[in-house]
Amino acid sequence: MIEKGSYIRDILRQPVGTTVEAHGWVKTRRDSRGIHFIQMNDGSGFSDLQVVVEAGVVPAETLARVTTGACLRVCGELVASPGAGQAVELKARVIEVYGDADSATYPLQKKGHTMEFLREIAHLRARSNTFGAVFRVRNVLSAAIHRFFQERGFLYVHSPILTTSDCEGAGALFRVTTLDLMNLPRTPSGEVDTTADFFGRPAYLTVSGQLEAEIFALAFTNVYTFGPTFRAEQSNTPRHLAEFWMVEPEMAFADLDDDRRLAEEFLKYTIGAVLEEARDDLEFFNKRIDNTVLATLEHVVTSGFEHVTYTEAIRLLEQARDQGRQWEFPVHWGADLQSEHERYLTEEVFRKPVVVTDYPKEIKAFYMRLNDDGRTVRAMDVLVPRIGEIIGGSQREERYDILRERIDAQGLNADDYWWYLDLRRYGSAPHAGFGLGLERMMMYLTGMKNIRDVIPFARAPGEARF
RNA sequence: UCCUCGGUAGCUCAAUGGCAGAGCGCCCGGCUGUUAACCGGAUUGUUGGAGGUUCGAGUCCUCCCCGAGGAGCCA
């Protein structure tokens, strides 16, 4: 195995004269009379290692097998590079080919490919510049998320993937069953007998870890989940996946202001970490994918987020309308904010992240805390340019009677929420939390335009090939 | 799921209803230091699928499949 210190990233920092052994995959190769240049990468960093092969050093039959995509071991000496683009290069003494890559059929070329094409070869795209950078950023981001919460004493809770509560109320669920679909057990009245199923009742893939996080927050004070969630929506957009990763902190003894502050601090911390630890990769995104990424991220880390209430947001949208702005969807107090409205606020009015709070209770979930005005709830959405909603959160309703009323008012069955209500009967406390879509944040960080290109293997309607 | 646009060589794309093409890649040759190397040459086709109109369909019509963007849902 490759030990720490022996990755190509490390080799590039070694002093001239060091004898090294590099392992990796060939990106590209250039030949001249009597000299060959091979660029190889092992995924450890954005920069490739340039291997120089002088005439006669390596057998011709070996050299012929060094094609784009082939996997190599190269031994030699690190020397100063006379060419531009790299400080050092590896002067090869021995080359061993681990695995050939037939150049007639290997689909990755030296030249750029479209994202659509790379998506169809997800098993090979990880070796490309773009996807190497994407997944290194994703790794740095994930580590920074854990570090942020761990430094603040939050407990990492593993919320379940399988659930029998279809009461989470956040979109269509994937049904999970071990029943024989060709021969379903039936009740006397002819319905499917779900008591015969694995859990003795209908089961699903989770759409959120929030309710379980609330249980843990009311025992461990500050907690967070970080795991996959599933939505069976027929969503076919560049911003939706059927399987995506979500980060959900939950804090006892916290209100919506605390929640909003945590969200801002969280985004600034994690963005700062990526700026620091994945600089090469971000510079690549800034150069080749979206030339506003670096400036945007640096601006976010140093400036404050805007905060408006829903009511104020509606007023801004109405003002725009009165000044001639055409809205496809009508704006009035009580209507949900549409994509065009969110974009206007964050991209045109404020040009930075905006937190909108205190939405009408009718357009938000039953568990959000009712304000004293009786018409709004303590909800917040964090909106960012280009992406839209990146975080959704709220202060939770901790008062038993009011929660019970809201469950009834929304036509839900209180029996289904018995344990959730129990949390309000025994030792309830004010608490708040939010959910962040990891892939949405990845899009924000990298400038990548399609969410399917910031997750290793996308799951979407009709798409689960890899 | 709805709306719009698209599917032609390995990739990116062109082709008034009338001989299916270019660039790049791959391959071969050349060049003593290349950086998406360069120069020369060669190869590359079930025009997404099934029907239909027509003397003749990549092009027009119908249905289906796939992709992209927008909308809804949301993270």
Coordinates of C-alpha atoms (C1' of nucleotides) in Angstrom, one line a residue:
Chain A
M1 CA 0.0 0.0 0.0
I2 CA 0.9 3.6 -0.3
E3 CA 2.0 5.1 3.0
K4 CA 1.5 8.6 4.1
G5 CA 4.3 10.6 2.5
S6 CA 4.4 8.5 -0.7
Y7 CA 1.4 9.8 -2.5
I8 CA 2.1 11.8 -5.7
R9 CA 1.0 14.9 -3.7
D10 CA 3.9 14.2 -1.3
I11 CA 6.4 13.3 -4.0
L12 CA 5.9 16.7 -5.7
R13 CA 7.2 18.3 -2.4
Q14 CA 10.3 16.2 -2.1
P15 CA 13.7 17.7 -2.7
V16 CA 15.6 17.2 -5.9
G17 CA 17.7 14.1 -5.8
T18 CA 15.3 12.0 -3.8
T19 CA 14.8 8.5 -5.1
V20 CA 11.1 7.8 -5.3
E21 CA 8.5 5.3 -6.4
A22 CA 5.2 6.6 -7.8
H23 CA 2.0 4.7 -8.5
G24 CA -0.8 6.0 -10.5
W25 CA -2.8 6.3 -13.7
V26 CA -1.6 7.9 -16.9
K27 CA -3.4 11.1 -17.8
T28 CA -1.6 11.9 -21.0
R29 CA 1.7 11.3 -22.7
R30 CA 3.8 13.4 -25.1
D31 CA 6.6 12.1 -27.2
S32 CA 9.5 13.8 -28.8
R33 CA 12.5 12.3 -30.6
G34 CA 14.3 10.3 -27.9
I35 CA 12.3 11.6 -25.0
H36 CA 8.9 10.9 -23.6
F37 CA 6.8 12.8 -21.1
I38 CA 4.1 10.9 -19.1
Q39 CA 1.7 12.7 -16.8
M40 CA 0.3 10.5 -14.0
N41 CA -2.0 11.0 -11.1
D42 CA -3.0 8.9 -8.1
G43 CA -5.9 11.1 -7.0
S44 CA -4.0 12.6 -4.0
G45 CA -4.0 16.1 -5.4
F46 CA -4.8 18.1 -8.4
S47 CA -1.3 18.3 -9.8
D48 CA 0.0 15.5 -12.0
L49 CA 3.5 14.1 -11.7
Q50 CA 5.5 14.5 -14.9
V51 CA 7.6 11.4 -15.6
V52 CA 10.5 11.9 -18.1
V53 CA 11.7 8.8 -20.0
E54 CA 14.9 9.2 -21.9
A55 CA 15.7 7.1 -24.9
G56 CA 16.7 3.5 -24.2
V57 CA 16.0 3.6 -20.5
V58 CA 12.8 1.6 -20.7
P59 CA 12.2 -1.3 -23.1
A60 CA 10.2 -0.3 -26.1
E61 CA 7.6 -2.9 -25.4
T62 CA 7.0 -1.5 -22.0
L63 CA 6.8 2.1 -23.3
A64 CA 4.3 1.0 -25.9
R65 CA 1.9 -0.1 -23.1
V66 CA 2.1 3.4 -21.4
T67 CA -1.1 4.8 -22.8
T68 CA -3.8 7.1 -21.4
G69 CA -5.6 5.3 -18.6
A70 CA -2.9 2.7 -18.0
C71 CA -1.8 2.1 -14.4
L72 CA 1.9 2.3 -13.6
R73 CA 4.6 2.0 -11.1
V74 CA 7.6 4.3 -11.8
C75 CA 10.9 4.3 -10.0
G76 CA 13.5 6.9 -10.5
E77 CA 15.0 10.1 -9.3
L78 CA 13.4 13.4 -8.7
V79 CA 15.0 16.1 -10.7
A80 CA 14.5 19.9 -11.3
S81 CA 12.2 20.4 -14.2
P82 CA 13.5 22.8 -16.9
G83 CA 10.0 23.1 -18.4
A84 CA 7.2 25.4 -17.2
G85 CA 4.3 24.0 -15.2
Q86 CA 6.1 21.9 -12.5
A87 CA 9.1 22.4 -10.2
V88 CA 10.2 18.8 -10.2
E89 CA 9.7 15.8 -12.4
L90 CA 10.5 12.1 -12.1
K91 CA 13.3 10.9 -14.2
A92 CA 12.3 7.3 -14.8
R93 CA 14.7 4.4 -14.3
V94 CA 12.1 1.6 -14.2
I95 CA 8.5 1.4 -15.3
E96 CA 6.2 -1.4 -14.5
V97 CA 2.7 -1.5 -16.1
Y98 CA 0.2 -2.8 -13.6
G99 CA -2.8 -2.6 -16.0
D100 CA -3.0 -1.7 -19.7
A101 CA -5.7 0.5 -21.1
D102 CA -6.4 -0.2 -24.8
S103 CA -6.1 3.2 -26.4
A104 CA -8.6 2.1 -29.2
T105 CA -11.4 1.7 -26.7
Y106 CA -10.5 3.7 -23.5
P107 CA -13.1 6.4 -23.5
L108 CA -11.3 9.2 -21.6
Q109 CA -9.3 11.3 -24.1
K110 CA -6.7 14.0 -23.4
K111 CA -9.2 16.5 -24.6
G112 CA -12.1 17.8 -22.6
H113 CA -15.4 15.9 -22.4
T114 CA -18.9 17.1 -21.7
M115 CA -20.4 16.4 -18.3
E116 CA -23.2 14.4 -20.0
F117 CA -20.7 12.0 -21.5
L118 CA -18.7 11.6 -18.3
R119 CA -21.9 10.8 -16.5
E120 CA -22.3 7.8 -18.7
I121 CA -18.9 6.5 -17.7
A122 CA -19.1 7.2 -13.9
H123 CA -16.8 4.2 -13.3
L124 CA -13.9 6.0 -15.1
R125 CA -14.8 9.7 -14.7
A126 CA -13.2 9.7 -11.2
R127 CA -9.8 9.7 -12.9
S128 CA -10.6 12.9 -14.8
N129 CA -9.3 16.4 -13.6
T130 CA -12.8 17.6 -12.9
F131 CA -14.1 14.7 -10.9
G132 CA -10.8 14.2 -9.1
A133 CA -11.3 17.8 -7.9
V134 CA -15.0 17.3 -7.1
F135 CA -14.4 14.3 -4.8
R136 CA -11.4 15.7 -3.0
V137 CA -13.5 18.8 -2.2
R138 CA -16.3 16.5 -1.1
N139 CA -13.9 14.7 1.2
V140 CA -12.5 17.9 2.7
L141 CA -16.0 19.3 3.2
S142 CA -17.2 16.1 4.9
A143 CA -14.2 16.1 7.3
A144 CA -14.8 19.8 8.0
I145 CA -18.4 19.2 8.9
H146 CA -17.5 16.6 11.5
R147 CA -14.8 18.8 12.9
F148 CA -17.1 21.8 13.1
F149 CA -19.6 19.9 15.2
Q150 CA -17.1 17.9 17.2
E151 CA -15.2 21.1 18.2
R152 CA -18.5 22.4 19.6
G153 CA -19.4 19.4 21.6
F154 CA -22.2 18.1 19.3
L155 CA -22.8 14.3 19.5
Y156 CA -22.8 12.5 16.2
V157 CA -26.0 10.4 16.1
H158 CA -26.6 7.6 13.6
S159 CA -30.2 8.0 12.7
P160 CA -31.8 5.0 11.1
I161 CA -32.0 4.5 7.3
L162 CA -35.0 2.2 7.5
T163 CA -38.2 3.7 9.1
T164 CA -41.7 2.6 9.6
S165 CA -43.0 6.1 10.2
D166 CA -44.4 7.6 7.0
C167 CA -45.3 10.7 9.0
E168 CA -42.1 12.6 8.3
G169 CA -44.1 14.5 5.8
A170 CA -41.2 15.4 3.4
G171 CA -42.1 14.0 0.1
A172 CA -42.6 10.6 -1.4
L173 CA -41.0 7.6 0.2
F174 CA -39.3 4.5 -1.1
R175 CA -41.2 1.4 0.1
V176 CA -39.0 -1.4 1.5
T177 CA -40.4 -4.9 1.6
T178 CA -39.4 -8.5 1.7
L179 CA -42.8 -9.7 0.6
D180 CA -43.0 -11.7 -2.6
L181 CA -44.4 -9.2 -5.1
M182 CA -45.7 -11.9 -7.4
N183 CA -47.6 -13.6 -4.5
L184 CA -48.6 -11.0 -1.9
P185 CA -50.2 -12.1 1.3
R186 CA -53.8 -10.8 1.6
T187 CA -56.1 -10.0 4.5
P188 CA -59.6 -11.4 4.4
S189 CA -60.8 -8.2 2.8
G190 CA -58.3 -8.5 0.0
E191 CA -55.8 -5.9 1.0
V192 CA -52.1 -6.5 1.2
D193 CA -51.3 -8.0 4.6
T194 CA -48.4 -5.8 5.8
T195 CA -48.3 -7.6 9.2
A196 CA -46.6 -10.4 7.2
D197 CA -43.9 -8.1 6.1
F198 CA -40.4 -8.0 7.7
F199 CA -41.2 -5.3 10.2
G200 CA -44.8 -6.3 10.7
R201 CA -45.9 -3.0 9.2
P202 CA -45.1 -0.9 6.1
A203 CA -41.4 0.2 6.0
Y204 CA -39.6 2.9 4.0
L205 CA -36.2 4.5 3.4
T206 CA -35.9 7.6 5.6
V207 CA -36.5 11.1 4.2
S208 CA -34.9 12.8 7.2
G209 CA -33.2 12.1 10.4
Q210 CA -34.7 15.1 12.1
L211 CA -37.3 13.4 14.4
E212 CA -34.7 11.0 15.7
A213 CA -32.2 13.9 16.1
E214 CA -34.8 15.7 18.3
I215 CA -35.0 12.6 20.5
F216 CA -31.2 12.7 21.0
A217 CA -31.1 16.5 21.4
L218 CA -33.4 16.1 24.3
A219 CA -30.9 13.8 25.9
F220 CA -27.5 14.9 24.7
T221 CA -28.2 18.6 24.2
N222 CA -26.4 19.3 21.0
V223 CA -26.3 16.6 18.3
Y224 CA -26.1 16.1 14.5
T225 CA -26.8 13.5 11.9
F226 CA -24.8 13.1 8.7
G227 CA -26.0 10.4 6.4
P228 CA -28.0 9.4 3.3
T229 CA -31.6 10.3 2.8
F230 CA -34.1 9.2 0.1
R231 CA -36.9 10.8 -1.8
A232 CA -39.0 8.9 -4.3
E233 CA -40.1 12.1 -6.1
Q234 CA -40.3 12.2 -9.9
S235 CA -37.9 15.1 -9.7
N236 CA -35.9 15.5 -12.9
T237 CA -33.8 18.6 -12.3
P238 CA -30.1 19.5 -11.9
R239 CA -30.8 20.1 -8.2
H240 CA -32.5 16.9 -7.1
L241 CA -31.4 13.4 -6.3
A242 CA -33.4 10.3 -5.1
E243 CA -30.5 9.5 -2.7
F244 CA -28.6 12.4 -1.2
W245 CA -26.6 13.2 1.9
M246 CA -27.9 15.5 4.6
V247 CA -26.4 17.1 7.6
E248 CA -28.9 17.8 10.4
P249 CA -27.9 19.5 13.6
E250 CA -30.4 19.7 16.5
M251 CA -29.9 21.8 19.6
A252 CA -31.7 21.8 22.9
F253 CA -32.1 25.2 24.7
A254 CA -31.9 27.0 21.4
D255 CA -34.3 29.3 19.5
L256 CA -34.4 30.3 15.8
D257 CA -31.8 33.1 16.3
D258 CA -29.4 30.5 17.7
D259 CA -30.3 28.3 14.7
R260 CA -29.7 31.0 12.2
R261 CA -26.3 31.9 13.9
L262 CA -25.3 28.3 13.8
A263 CA -26.2 28.0 10.1
E264 CA -24.1 31.0 9.2
E265 CA -21.2 29.9 11.4
F266 CA -21.4 26.4 9.9
L267 CA -21.3 27.6 6.3
K268 CA -18.4 30.0 7.0
Y269 CA -16.4 27.4 8.8
T270 CA -16.8 24.7 6.2
I271 CA -16.3 27.0 3.3
G272 CA -13.2 28.4 5.0
A273 CA -11.8 24.9 5.5
V274 CA -12.3 24.0 1.8
L275 CA -10.7 27.3 0.7
E276 CA -7.7 26.4 2.8
E277 CA -7.4 22.7 2.3
A278 CA -8.5 22.2 -1.3
R279 CA -7.1 25.4 -2.8
D280 CA -5.7 23.7 -6.0
D281 CA -9.0 22.1 -6.7
L282 CA -11.0 25.3 -6.2
E283 CA -8.6 27.2 -8.4
F284 CA -9.3 24.6 -11.1
F285 CA -13.1 25.1 -10.7
N286 CA -12.6 28.9 -10.9
K287 CA -10.6 28.5 -14.1
R288 CA -12.6 25.9 -15.9
I289 CA -16.1 25.6 -14.4
D290 CA -17.2 28.9 -13.0
N291 CA -15.0 31.9 -12.7
T292 CA -17.0 33.5 -9.9
V293 CA -16.5 30.6 -7.4
L294 CA -13.4 31.8 -5.6
A295 CA -14.6 35.4 -5.2
T296 CA -18.0 34.3 -4.0
L297 CA -16.7 31.9 -1.4
E298 CA -14.1 34.4 -0.1
H299 CA -16.8 37.0 0.1
V300 CA -19.1 34.7 2.0
V301 CA -16.5 33.8 4.6
T302 CA -15.8 37.4 5.4
S303 CA -19.2 39.1 5.1
G304 CA -22.4 38.7 7.1
F305 CA -25.4 36.9 5.9
E306 CA -28.5 39.0 5.2
H307 CA -31.6 38.3 7.3
V308 CA -35.2 39.2 6.4
T309 CA -38.5 37.9 7.6
Y310 CA -40.9 36.3 5.1
T311 CA -43.2 39.4 5.5
E312 CA -40.3 41.7 4.6
A313 CA -39.3 39.4 1.7
I314 CA -42.9 39.7 0.4
R315 CA -42.7 43.4 0.6
L316 CA -39.5 43.5 -1.4
L317 CA -41.1 41.3 -4.1
E318 CA -44.2 43.5 -4.2
Q319 CA -42.0 46.6 -4.6
A320 CA -40.2 45.0 -7.5
R321 CA -43.6 44.1 -9.1
D322 CA -44.8 47.7 -8.6
Q323 CA -41.6 48.9 -10.4
G324 CA -42.4 46.7 -13.4
R325 CA -40.9 43.3 -12.5
Q326 CA -42.9 40.5 -14.0
W327 CA -43.5 37.5 -11.7
E328 CA -44.6 34.3 -13.3
F329 CA -46.1 33.4 -9.9
P330 CA -48.2 36.0 -8.1
V331 CA -46.7 37.5 -4.9
H332 CA -48.9 38.0 -1.9
W333 CA -48.6 37.4 1.8
G334 CA -49.4 33.7 2.4
A335 CA -48.1 32.4 -0.9
D336 CA -44.9 30.2 -0.8
L337 CA -41.8 31.8 -2.3
Q338 CA -41.1 30.4 -5.8
S339 CA -37.6 29.7 -7.3
E340 CA -37.8 33.0 -9.2
H341 CA -38.5 34.9 -6.0
E342 CA -35.7 33.2 -4.0
R343 CA -33.3 33.9 -6.8
Y344 CA -34.3 37.5 -7.0
L345 CA -33.7 38.1 -3.3
T346 CA -30.3 36.3 -3.1
E347 CA -28.9 37.1 -6.6
E348 CA -30.3 40.6 -7.3
V349 CA -31.3 42.3 -4.1
F350 CA -28.6 41.2 -1.7
R351 CA -26.0 39.3 -3.8
K352 CA -25.1 37.1 -0.9
P353 CA -26.6 34.4 1.3
V354 CA -30.0 35.4 2.7
V355 CA -31.8 33.9 5.6
V356 CA -35.6 34.2 5.3
T357 CA -37.5 33.5 8.6
D358 CA -41.0 33.4 10.1
Y359 CA -43.1 32.0 7.3
P360 CA -46.9 31.6 7.3
K361 CA -47.8 28.5 9.3
E362 CA -50.0 27.2 6.4
I363 CA -47.0 26.6 4.1
K364 CA -44.6 25.0 6.6
A365 CA -44.5 21.7 8.5
F366 CA -46.6 21.0 11.6
Y367 CA -43.6 20.7 14.0
M368 CA -42.4 24.3 13.5
R369 CA -42.9 26.6 16.5
L370 CA -45.9 28.9 16.3
N371 CA -45.1 32.6 16.8
D372 CA -47.1 34.8 19.2
D373 CA -48.9 36.4 16.2
G374 CA -50.6 33.1 15.6
R375 CA -50.1 33.2 11.9
T376 CA -46.3 32.6 11.4
V377 CA -43.9 29.9 12.5
R378 CA -40.2 30.0 13.4
A379 CA -38.9 28.6 10.2
M380 CA -35.9 29.6 8.2
D381 CA -34.5 29.0 4.7
V382 CA -30.9 29.9 3.9
L383 CA -30.8 31.0 0.2
V384 CA -27.6 31.3 -1.8
P385 CA -27.1 32.6 -5.3
R386 CA -27.4 30.1 -8.2
I387 CA -28.5 27.2 -5.9
G388 CA -31.5 28.6 -4.1
E389 CA -32.3 26.9 -0.8
I390 CA -29.3 25.3 0.7
I391 CA -30.5 25.0 4.3
G392 CA -34.0 24.6 5.7
G393 CA -34.6 24.7 9.4
S394 CA -36.8 25.8 12.3
Q395 CA -37.3 26.1 16.0
R396 CA -39.4 23.1 16.9
E397 CA -42.8 23.4 18.7
E398 CA -42.0 22.2 22.2
R399 CA -45.4 23.0 23.8
Y400 CA -47.5 19.8 23.9
D401 CA -50.9 21.4 23.6
I402 CA -50.0 23.6 20.6
L403 CA -48.2 20.8 18.8
R404 CA -51.2 18.6 19.3
E405 CA -53.5 21.3 17.9
R406 CA -51.2 21.7 14.8
I407 CA -51.2 18.0 14.2
D408 CA -55.0 18.0 14.3
A409 CA -55.3 21.2 12.2
Q410 CA -53.2 19.6 9.4
G411 CA -55.4 16.5 9.4
L412 CA -52.7 14.2 10.7
N413 CA -53.3 11.3 13.0
A414 CA -51.9 12.1 16.5
D415 CA -51.5 8.3 17.2
D416 CA -48.8 8.1 14.6
Y417 CA -46.8 10.8 16.5
W418 CA -47.2 9.3 20.0
W419 CA -43.4 9.2 20.7
Y420 CA -42.9 12.6 19.2
L421 CA -45.6 14.0 21.4
D422 CA -44.1 12.2 24.4
L423 CA -41.0 14.3 24.1
R424 CA -43.2 17.3 24.9
R425 CA -44.9 15.5 27.8
Y426 CA -41.7 14.5 29.6
G427 CA -38.9 17.1 30.0
S428 CA -39.6 19.2 27.0
A429 CA -37.3 22.0 26.1
P430 CA -37.0 24.7 23.5
H431 CA -35.0 23.3 20.6
A432 CA -34.1 24.1 17.0
G433 CA -32.2 22.6 14.1
F434 CA -31.7 22.6 10.4
G435 CA -31.0 20.4 7.4
L436 CA -28.3 21.0 4.9
G437 CA -28.1 19.2 1.5
L438 CA -24.5 18.1 1.1
E439 CA -24.7 18.0 -2.7
R440 CA -26.4 21.4 -2.9
M441 CA -23.4 22.8 -0.9
M442 CA -21.0 20.9 -3.2
M443 CA -22.6 22.7 -6.2
Y444 CA -22.1 26.0 -4.4
L445 CA -18.5 25.2 -3.6
T446 CA -17.4 23.9 -7.0
G447 CA -19.7 25.8 -9.5
M448 CA -20.7 22.4 -10.9
K449 CA -24.1 22.9 -12.6
N450 CA -25.7 19.5 -12.2
I451 CA -26.1 17.8 -8.8
R452 CA -25.5 14.4 -10.4
D453 CA -21.9 15.5 -10.9
V454 CA -21.1 16.1 -7.3
I455 CA -22.0 12.7 -5.9
P456 CA -20.0 9.6 -6.8
F457 CA -22.9 7.6 -8.2
A458 CA -26.1 9.5 -8.8
R459 CA -29.5 8.0 -8.1
A460 CA -32.4 9.7 -9.8
P461 CA -35.6 8.6 -11.7
G462 CA -34.5 6.0 -14.2
E463 CA -30.8 6.3 -13.1
A464 CA -29.0 3.8 -10.9
R465 CA -26.5 2.2 -13.3
F466 CA -23.4 2.3 -11.2
Chain B
rU1 C1' -44.9 14.4 -13.7
rC2 C1' -45.6 18.9 -17.2
rC3 C1' -43.3 22.4 -20.9
rU4 C1' -39.1 23.4 -24.4
rC5 C1' -34.9 21.9 -27.1
rG6 C1' -31.9 17.9 -28.7
rG7 C1' -30.1 12.5 -30.4
rU8 C1' -25.4 12.0 -37.3
rA9 C1' -17.9 8.7 -36.7
rG10 C1' -14.8 7.1 -30.1
rC11 C1' -15.8 12.7 -28.6
rU12 C1' -17.8 17.7 -30.2
rC13 C1' -20.6 19.2 -34.1
rA14 C1' -22.1 20.4 -39.7
rA15 C1' -25.1 18.7 -44.0
rU16 C1' -32.1 23.5 -49.1
rG17 C1' -36.2 16.5 -49.3
rG18 C1' -31.2 14.8 -53.9
rC19 C1' -23.3 11.3 -53.5
rA20 C1' -23.1 11.5 -45.1
rG21 C1' -18.8 15.7 -43.8
rA22 C1' -15.3 18.6 -40.5
rG23 C1' -12.3 19.3 -36.1
rC24 C1' -10.4 16.5 -32.2
rG25 C1' -9.1 11.5 -30.5
rC26 C1' -7.2 6.6 -31.9
rC27 C1' -3.4 4.4 -35.5
rC28 C1' 1.2 5.1 -38.7
rG29 C1' 5.4 8.4 -39.8
rG30 C1' 8.4 12.8 -38.4
rC31 C1' 10.7 16.1 -34.7
rU32 C1' 16.5 15.9 -28.5
rG33 C1' 12.4 19.2 -23.4
rU34 C1' 6.9 18.5 -24.1
rU35 C1' 2.7 21.1 -21.0
rA36 C1' -5.1 20.1 -24.1
rA37 C1' 2.8 19.6 -27.6
rC38 C1' 3.7 20.4 -32.8
rC39 C1' 4.1 18.8 -38.4
rG40 C1' 2.5 15.0 -42.2
rG41 C1' -0.6 10.8 -43.5
rA42 C1' -4.4 7.1 -42.9
rU43 C1' -8.8 5.0 -40.6
rU44 C1' -13.6 5.9 -38.7
rG45 C1' -21.2 5.5 -40.0
rU46 C1' -27.5 0.4 -38.2
rU47 C1' -27.9 9.2 -38.9
rG48 C1' -31.5 6.6 -31.1
rG49 C1' -35.7 2.6 -32.3
rA50 C1' -40.3 1.1 -35.0
rG51 C1' -43.7 2.5 -38.5
rG52 C1' -45.5 6.1 -42.4
rU53 C1' -45.4 10.0 -46.6
rU54 C1' -42.2 10.4 -51.1
rC55 C1' -39.3 8.7 -57.4
rG56 C1' -35.9 9.7 -53.3
rA57 C1' -35.8 10.8 -45.9
rG58 C1' -30.3 12.5 -41.5
rU59 C1' -34.0 16.2 -43.1
rC60 C1' -41.3 15.7 -43.3
rC61 C1' -45.5 12.9 -40.1
rU62 C1' -46.9 9.3 -35.8
rC63 C1' -45.5 6.4 -31.6
rC64 C1' -41.6 4.9 -28.4
rC65 C1' -36.6 5.3 -26.0
rC66 C1' -32.6 8.4 -24.2
rG67 C1' -30.3 13.2 -22.9
rA68 C1' -30.3 18.6 -21.5
rG69 C1' -32.7 23.0 -19.7
rG70 C1' -37.1 25.2 -17.3
rA71 C1' -41.4 24.2 -13.8
rG72 C1' -43.5 21.6 -9.6
rC73 C1' -41.6 19.0 -5.1
rC74 C1' -37.6 20.1 -2.0
rA75 C1' -32.2 19.6 0.5

